[in-house]
mmCIF file of C-alpha atoms in Angstrom:
data_model
loop_
_atom_site.group_PDB
_atom_site.id
_atom_site.type_symbol
_atom_site.label_atom_id
_atom_site.label_comp_id
_atom_site.label_asym_id
_atom_site.label_seq_id
_atom_site.Cartn_x
_atom_site.Cartn_y
_atom_site.Cartn_z
ATOM 1 C CA MET T 1 40.628 124.826 137.871
ATOM 2 C CA MET T 2 39.745 128.529 137.722
ATOM 3 C CA ASN T 3 37.534 129.633 140.633
ATOM 4 C CA TRP T 4 34.062 130.848 139.758
ATOM 5 C CA GLN T 5 34.771 134.534 140.463
ATOM 6 C CA ASP T 6 37.744 134.618 138.080
ATOM 7 C CA ASN T 7 35.808 132.625 135.489
ATOM 8 C CA TRP T 8 32.876 135.033 135.706
ATOM 9 C CA SER T 9 35.239 138.028 135.449
ATOM 10 C CA TYR T 10 36.545 136.567 132.203
ATOM 11 C CA LEU T 11 33.015 136.053 130.883
ATOM 12 C CA GLY T 12 32.041 139.556 131.971
ATOM 13 C CA ALA T 13 34.957 141.015 130.006
ATOM 14 C CA ARG T 14 33.896 138.947 127.020
ATOM 15 C CA ILE T 15 30.344 140.306 127.185
ATOM 16 C CA ALA T 16 31.655 143.854 127.619
ATOM 17 C CA SER T 17 33.726 143.454 124.459
ATOM 18 C CA LEU T 18 30.657 142.307 122.532
ATOM 19 C CA LEU T 19 28.669 145.279 123.817
ATOM 20 C CA GLN T 20 31.382 147.642 122.581
ATOM 21 C CA THR T 21 30.982 146.063 119.166
ATOM 22 C CA GLY T 22 27.251 146.650 119.386
ATOM 23 C CA GLU T 23 27.817 150.302 120.240
ATOM 24 C CA PHE T 24 30.048 150.591 117.173
ATOM 25 C CA PHE T 25 27.254 149.232 115.011
ATOM 26 C CA THR T 26 24.615 151.581 116.380
ATOM 27 C CA HIS T 27 26.609 154.784 116.831
ATOM 28 C CA ALA T 28 29.668 154.799 114.612
ATOM 29 C CA LEU T 29 28.035 153.317 111.513
ATOM 30 C CA GLY T 30 24.678 155.020 111.822
ATOM 31 C CA ALA T 31 22.678 154.618 108.622
ATOM 32 C CA ARG T 32 25.600 152.836 106.982
ATOM 33 C CA TRP T 33 25.064 149.592 108.909
ATOM 34 C CA ARG T 34 23.445 148.068 105.821
ATOM 35 C CA GLU T 35 26.826 148.323 104.080
ATOM 36 C CA VAL T 36 28.537 146.009 106.595
ATOM 37 C CA PRO T 37 29.689 142.769 104.910
ATOM 38 C CA TRP T 38 27.625 139.726 105.853
ATOM 39 C CA GLN T 39 30.741 137.950 107.099
ATOM 40 C CA ILE T 40 31.219 140.590 109.815
ATOM 41 C CA VAL T 41 27.639 140.218 110.993
ATOM 42 C CA GLU T 42 28.043 136.443 111.155
ATOM 43 C CA ASP T 43 31.274 136.830 113.120
ATOM 44 C CA VAL T 44 29.581 138.968 115.783
ATOM 45 C CA VAL T 45 26.610 136.598 115.960
ATOM 46 C CA ARG T 46 28.954 133.617 116.290
ATOM 47 C CA ASN T 47 30.883 135.317 119.111
ATOM 48 C CA ALA T 48 27.635 136.057 120.945
ATOM 49 C CA ASP T 49 26.494 132.449 120.537
ATOM 50 C CA ASN T 50 29.843 131.155 121.770
ATOM 51 C CA THR T 51 29.580 133.424 124.804
ATOM 52 C CA TYR T 52 26.154 131.986 125.615
ATOM 53 C CA PHE T 53 27.513 128.444 125.481
ATOM 54 C CA ALA T 54 30.508 129.519 127.590
ATOM 55 C CA ILE T 55 27.962 130.649 130.193
ATOM 56 C CA GLN T 56 26.404 127.195 129.968
ATOM 57 C CA ASP T 57 29.822 125.645 130.638
ATOM 58 C CA PHE T 58 30.301 128.078 133.537
ATOM 59 C CA LYS T 59 27.073 126.843 135.134
ATOM 60 C CA SER T 60 28.066 123.196 134.774
ATOM 61 C CA GLU T 61 31.553 123.740 136.156
ATOM 62 C CA HIS T 62 30.614 125.941 139.121
ATOM 63 C CA ARG T 63 27.125 124.774 140.071
ATOM 64 C CA GLU T 64 28.359 123.970 143.608
ATOM 65 C CA SER T 65 29.959 127.380 144.181
ATOM 66 C CA VAL T 66 27.723 130.086 142.752
ATOM 67 C CA PRO T 67 25.249 131.574 145.319
ATOM 68 C CA PRO T 68 21.783 129.971 145.030
ATOM 69 C CA LYS T 69 19.859 133.063 143.855
ATOM 70 C CA ALA T 70 22.472 133.780 141.217
ATOM 71 C CA MET T 71 22.400 130.128 140.135
ATOM 72 C CA VAL T 72 18.617 130.268 139.712
ATOM 73 C CA ARG T 73 18.928 133.312 137.455
ATOM 74 C CA LEU T 74 21.742 131.637 135.550
ATOM 75 C CA GLN T 75 19.570 128.592 134.880
ATOM 76 C CA GLU T 76 16.636 130.795 133.851
ATOM 77 C CA PHE T 77 18.813 132.610 131.339
ATOM 78 C CA ILE T 78 20.157 129.387 129.856
ATOM 79 C CA ASN T 79 16.722 127.796 129.595
ATOM 80 C CA GLY T 80 14.955 130.893 128.366
ATOM 81 C CA TYR T 81 17.234 131.810 125.487
ATOM 82 C CA PHE T 82 18.527 128.500 124.195
ATOM 83 C CA ASN T 83 16.558 128.842 120.961
ATOM 84 C CA LEU T 84 17.955 132.311 120.358
ATOM 85 C CA PHE T 85 21.587 131.224 120.473
ATOM 86 C CA LEU T 86 21.939 128.752 117.637
ATOM 87 C CA ARG T 87 25.594 127.777 117.564
ATOM 88 C CA GLY T 88 26.233 124.706 115.448
ATOM 89 C CA ASP T 89 22.577 123.973 114.622
ATOM 90 C CA PRO T 90 22.607 122.530 111.076
ATOM 91 C CA THR T 91 18.847 122.984 110.696
ATOM 92 C CA VAL T 92 19.180 126.766 110.798
ATOM 93 C CA GLN T 93 19.820 128.228 107.373
ATOM 94 C CA LYS T 94 21.746 131.472 107.156
ATOM 95 C CA GLN T 95 19.770 134.255 105.558
ATOM 96 C CA ASN T 96 21.778 136.678 103.468
ATOM 97 C CA ASP T 97 19.690 139.573 104.684
ATOM 98 C CA ILE T 98 21.719 142.230 106.509
ATOM 99 C CA ALA T 99 18.631 143.625 108.258
ATOM 100 C CA ASN T 100 17.883 140.218 109.734
ATOM 101 C CA GLY T 101 21.526 139.936 110.740
ATOM 102 C CA TYR T 102 21.423 143.293 112.504
ATOM 103 C CA GLU T 103 18.372 142.190 114.493
ATOM 104 C CA ARG T 104 20.159 138.976 115.459
ATOM 105 C CA ILE T 105 23.068 141.011 116.830
ATOM 106 C CA VAL T 106 20.851 143.424 118.767
ATOM 107 C CA SER T 107 18.708 140.695 120.335
ATOM 108 C CA ARG T 108 21.698 138.629 121.462
ATOM 109 C CA LEU T 109 23.637 141.531 122.936
ATOM 110 C CA THR T 110 20.577 142.923 124.694
ATOM 111 C CA PHE T 111 19.856 139.652 126.482
ATOM 112 C CA LEU T 112 23.525 139.130 127.372
ATOM 113 C CA ALA T 113 23.792 142.666 128.794
ATOM 114 C CA SER T 114 20.597 142.290 130.814
ATOM 115 C CA PHE T 115 21.705 138.960 132.257
ATOM 116 C CA GLN T 116 25.184 140.254 133.115
ATOM 117 C CA SER T 117 23.766 143.238 135.008
ATOM 118 C CA GLU T 118 21.338 141.162 137.080
ATOM 119 C CA PHE T 119 23.843 138.375 137.771
ATOM 120 C CA ASN T 120 26.446 140.899 138.981
ATOM 121 C CA HIS T 121 23.868 142.375 141.342
ATOM 122 C CA LEU T 122 22.944 138.975 142.766
ATOM 123 C CA ILE T 123 26.522 137.932 143.512
ATOM 124 C CA SER T 124 27.683 141.311 144.852
ATOM 125 C CA ASP T 125 24.600 141.863 147.021
ATOM 126 C CA ARG T 126 25.221 138.704 149.044
ATOM 127 C CA GLU T 127 28.969 139.324 149.378
ATOM 128 C CA LEU T 128 28.432 142.873 150.636
ATOM 129 C CA SER T 129 25.783 141.736 153.094
ATOM 130 C CA ILE T 130 28.024 139.086 154.653
ATOM 131 C CA ARG T 131 31.038 141.388 154.787
ATOM 132 C CA SER T 132 28.932 144.053 156.497
ATOM 133 C CA MET T 133 27.758 141.446 159.002
ATOM 134 C CA LEU T 134 31.354 140.476 159.791
ATOM 135 C CA ASP T 135 32.487 144.092 160.167
ATOM 136 C CA ARG T 136 29.581 144.615 162.576
ATOM 137 C CA ALA T 137 30.517 141.502 164.557
ATOM 138 C CA PHE T 138 34.141 142.610 165.027
ATOM 139 C CA LEU T 139 33.093 146.172 165.913
ATOM 140 C CA HIS T 140 30.581 144.814 168.450
ATOM 141 C CA LEU T 141 33.268 142.648 170.033
ATOM 142 C CA ARG T 142 35.705 145.550 170.394
ATOM 143 C CA ARG T 143 33.019 147.776 171.934
ATOM 144 C CA SER T 144 31.796 144.998 174.240
ATOM 145 C CA ILE T 145 35.287 144.544 175.672
ATOM 146 C CA VAL T 146 35.274 148.247 176.555
ATOM 147 C CA ALA T 147 31.689 148.436 177.815
ATOM 148 C CA ASP T 148 31.224 145.107 179.621
ATOM 149 C CA PRO T 149 33.728 144.079 182.348
ATOM 150 C CA SER T 150 32.626 140.464 182.139
ATOM 151 C CA VAL T 151 33.398 140.337 178.397
ATOM 152 C CA SER T 152 36.736 142.056 179.006
ATOM 153 C CA LEU T 153 37.655 139.554 181.747
ATOM 154 C CA ARG T 154 36.654 136.605 179.551
ATOM 155 C CA TRP T 155 38.935 137.788 176.767
ATOM 156 C CA GLN T 156 41.831 138.524 179.110
ATOM 157 C CA GLU T 157 41.585 135.003 180.496
ATOM 158 C CA ALA T 158 41.474 133.549 176.982
ATOM 159 C CA PHE T 159 44.520 135.606 176.018
ATOM 160 C CA GLU T 160 46.485 134.192 178.957
ATOM 161 C CA LYS T 161 45.449 130.646 178.049
ATOM 162 C CA GLY T 162 46.650 131.040 174.469
ATOM 163 C CA GLU T 163 45.690 131.159 170.830
ATOM 164 C CA VAL T 164 43.271 128.232 170.824
ATOM 165 C CA ALA T 165 41.217 129.757 173.651
ATOM 166 C CA CYS T 166 41.017 133.043 171.708
ATOM 167 C CA GLU T 167 39.819 131.393 168.523
ATOM 168 C CA LYS T 168 37.185 129.376 170.394
ATOM 169 C CA LEU T 169 35.828 132.509 172.029
ATOM 170 C CA GLY T 170 36.031 134.392 168.745
ATOM 171 C CA GLY T 171 34.230 131.626 166.899
ATOM 172 C CA ALA T 172 31.417 131.661 169.454
ATOM 173 C CA HIS T 173 31.075 135.446 169.114
ATOM 174 C CA LEU T 174 30.849 135.311 165.319
ATOM 175 C CA LEU T 175 28.288 132.526 165.573
ATOM 176 C CA SER T 176 26.014 134.868 167.538
ATOM 177 C CA PHE T 177 25.971 137.036 164.387
ATOM 178 C CA GLY T 178 25.094 134.117 162.124
ATOM 179 C CA ILE T 179 28.678 133.523 160.965
ATOM 180 C CA TYR T 180 30.100 129.997 161.172
ATOM 181 C CA SER T 181 33.872 130.466 161.156
ATOM 182 C CA PHE T 182 36.564 127.883 160.558
ATOM 183 C CA LYS T 183 40.299 127.669 160.026
ATOM 184 C CA ALA T 184 42.401 125.804 157.502
ATOM 185 C CA ALA T 185 44.064 122.833 159.157
ATOM 186 C CA SER T 186 45.469 121.643 155.821
ATOM 187 C CA PRO T 187 44.956 122.473 152.119
ATOM 188 C CA GLY T 188 41.891 120.244 151.954
ATOM 189 C CA GLU T 189 40.416 120.402 155.443
ATOM 190 C CA ARG T 190 38.240 122.833 157.378
ATOM 191 C CA THR T 191 38.492 122.811 161.187
ATOM 192 C CA ASP T 192 35.691 124.019 163.446
ATOM 193 C CA LEU T 193 37.081 126.849 165.613
ATOM 194 C CA ILE T 194 34.927 126.019 168.614
ATOM 195 C CA LEU T 195 35.044 122.228 168.621
ATOM 196 C CA GLY T 196 38.523 121.819 167.161
ATOM 197 C CA THR T 197 37.288 118.980 164.955
ATOM 198 C CA PRO T 198 36.873 118.644 161.183
ATOM 199 C CA LEU T 199 34.051 120.930 160.140
ATOM 200 C CA GLU T 200 30.741 119.177 159.490
ATOM 201 C CA ILE T 201 28.040 121.146 157.693
ATOM 202 C CA THR T 202 24.822 119.590 158.943
ATOM 203 C CA ALA T 203 21.247 120.554 158.118
ATOM 204 C CA GLU T 204 21.074 122.241 161.519
ATOM 205 C CA VAL T 205 24.104 124.384 160.721
ATOM 206 C CA ARG T 206 22.769 125.413 157.303
ATOM 207 C CA SER T 207 19.407 126.414 158.733
ATOM 208 C CA ALA T 208 20.888 128.365 161.648
ATOM 209 C CA VAL T 209 23.696 130.425 160.088
ATOM 210 C CA ASP T 210 24.018 132.840 157.191
ATOM 211 C CA ALA T 211 27.541 132.130 155.995
ATOM 212 C CA LEU T 212 30.657 130.051 156.406
ATOM 213 C CA VAL T 213 33.854 132.113 156.657
ATOM 214 C CA LEU T 214 37.540 131.278 156.932
ATOM 215 C CA THR T 215 39.252 133.062 159.826
ATOM 216 C CA GLU T 216 42.736 132.787 161.267
ATOM 217 C CA TRP T 217 43.308 133.956 164.840
ATOM 218 C CA LYS T 218 46.763 134.806 166.197
ATOM 219 C CA LYS T 219 47.806 135.783 169.707
ATOM 220 C CA VAL T 220 50.223 138.720 169.574
ATOM 221 C CA ALA T 221 52.168 138.966 172.839
ATOM 222 C CA SER T 222 53.834 142.274 171.938
ATOM 223 C CA ALA T 223 53.660 144.927 169.249
ATOM 224 C CA ALA T 224 57.136 143.895 168.083
ATOM 225 C CA GLU T 225 55.948 140.458 167.006
ATOM 226 C CA ALA T 226 52.845 141.720 165.217
ATOM 227 C CA PRO T 227 54.442 141.753 161.724
ATOM 228 C CA ARG T 228 55.615 138.140 162.104
ATOM 229 C CA LYS T 229 52.238 136.987 163.405
ATOM 230 C CA ALA T 230 50.504 138.786 160.535
ATOM 231 C CA VAL T 231 52.637 136.885 158.018
ATOM 232 C CA GLU T 232 51.914 133.580 159.798
ATOM 233 C CA ALA T 233 48.173 134.253 159.698
ATOM 234 C CA PHE T 234 48.326 135.114 156.002
ATOM 235 C CA GLU T 235 50.365 132.040 155.064
ATOM 236 C CA GLN T 236 48.100 129.681 156.994
ATOM 237 C CA ALA T 237 44.907 131.157 155.546
ATOM 238 C CA LYS T 238 46.418 131.136 152.067
ATOM 239 C CA MET T 239 47.041 127.393 152.120
ATOM 240 C CA TYR T 240 43.311 126.757 152.209
ATOM 241 C CA GLY T 241 42.385 125.239 148.872
ATOM 242 C CA GLN T 242 39.074 123.500 149.504
ATOM 243 C CA GLY T 243 36.265 124.098 147.015
ATOM 244 C CA VAL T 244 33.700 126.518 148.394
ATOM 245 C CA LEU T 245 30.271 125.319 149.475
ATOM 246 C CA SER T 246 27.503 126.432 147.151
ATOM 247 C CA GLY T 247 25.941 129.733 148.183
ATOM 248 C CA PHE T 248 27.119 129.290 151.775
ATOM 249 C CA GLU T 249 30.790 130.098 152.021
ATOM 250 C CA LEU T 250 32.244 133.583 151.626
ATOM 251 C CA SER T 251 34.941 132.921 149.051
ATOM 252 C CA SER T 252 36.173 136.403 148.169
ATOM 253 C CA ARG T 253 37.464 137.413 151.602
ATOM 254 C CA ARG T 254 39.268 135.787 154.541
ATOM 255 C CA TYR T 255 39.698 137.308 157.973
ATOM 256 C CA LEU T 256 42.998 137.410 159.869
ATOM 257 C CA VAL T 257 42.471 138.361 163.509
ATOM 258 C CA LEU T 258 45.369 139.526 165.667
ATOM 259 C CA VAL T 259 44.520 139.319 169.390
ATOM 260 C CA SER T 260 46.712 141.588 171.530
ATOM 261 C CA LYS T 261 46.742 143.200 174.970
ATOM 262 C CA GLU T 262 46.622 146.766 173.628
ATOM 263 C CA GLN T 263 45.589 148.087 170.233
ATOM 264 C CA LEU T 264 47.999 147.413 167.381
ATOM 265 C CA ILE T 265 48.765 150.682 165.599
ATOM 266 C CA PRO T 266 49.166 150.619 162.706
ATOM 267 C CA LEU T 267 47.306 147.463 161.764
ATOM 268 C CA PRO T 268 48.894 145.461 158.906
ATOM 269 C CA ALA T 269 47.467 146.366 155.517
ATOM 270 C CA ASP T 270 45.014 143.982 153.896
ATOM 271 C CA ARG T 271 46.486 141.714 151.233
ATOM 272 C CA THR T 272 45.042 140.369 147.990
ATOM 273 C CA GLU T 273 46.137 137.194 146.257
ATOM 274 C CA GLY T 274 44.407 134.986 143.724
ATOM 275 C CA GLY T 275 41.346 137.214 143.729
ATOM 276 C CA VAL T 276 40.890 136.780 147.504
ATOM 277 C CA VAL T 277 41.171 139.661 149.997
ATOM 278 C CA TYR T 278 42.853 138.842 153.320
ATOM 279 C CA GLN T 279 41.494 141.374 155.803
ATOM 280 C CA PHE T 280 43.276 142.065 159.094
ATOM 281 C CA ASN T 281 41.361 142.793 162.294
ATOM 282 C CA ASN T 282 42.669 143.557 165.770
ATOM 283 C CA ILE T 283 41.008 142.557 169.036
ATOM 284 C CA ALA T 284 42.644 144.199 172.051
ATOM 285 C CA VAL T 285 41.741 142.509 175.342
ATOM 286 C CA ARG T 286 42.926 145.513 177.410
ATOM 287 C CA PRO T 287 42.390 148.433 175.050
ATOM 288 C CA LEU T 288 43.819 151.791 175.971
ATOM 289 C CA PRO T 289 41.398 154.734 176.265
ATOM 290 C CA PRO T 290 41.540 157.154 173.316
ATOM 291 C CA SER T 291 43.111 159.862 175.486
ATOM 292 C CA VAL T 292 46.007 157.595 176.491
ATOM 293 C CA ARG T 293 46.529 156.419 172.902
ATOM 294 C CA ALA T 294 46.653 160.022 171.735
ATOM 295 C CA LYS T 295 49.440 160.870 174.191
ATOM 296 C CA ARG T 296 51.474 157.898 172.997
#
């Protein structure tokens, strides 16, 4: 099944195509729009109606994945304009009046364009907010290791203990920023980073955190093994195939964290597959001062 982002991208392209047709009617034809054959008007109207009902299908198929605010607007649009989009209604008689047909085109395309704009804002606003929160959390962790000896010591000890200790500590840090992180134990299972058990989304968790995010933490013992560890992190995160939790889970981006003694330069480039961005981050437990890095 197509994920909701890809499905919405398809619908967005469909609406954009209809809007281009509308622009042709209003700009290219000018005063000649009355000369357009009735069949062409009906074809545009039918395409607009079909797009509306495709949006209805989108809501039914992805009701558990679309963010709550966007889902509310989606339902409002469907409920509010059902009588305007009349696909397949045998009680509606076609009127061979080109002026009426032109108004039908304009009204449909206007409402579709307005909905598309607002829906895009609602889904992108949340994504950007969560991604900004995660970037802040990783930046705070890197600076804390430099500024606070106790934080630095804690991370050095975790590094010596191994990968699991690093991901537990990392999961606890992200949680302080309202991010509940997990890893993919298998294609259909989420594992809690801190507890090491199957992830359970309780009412307490939902009320206390802002987002659920897939992360994959890898201990990198030396710079030479960084490329291999990066590939391992990507492959393990990629196998995650669980359906996202409605309005709670960040589905467009996954975070691959390489924990090393010193900074990894350069950091592996982010990767994109299946509409998902896999973003690499580096946490150095004994970071070199900028002056030393510059000399190297």
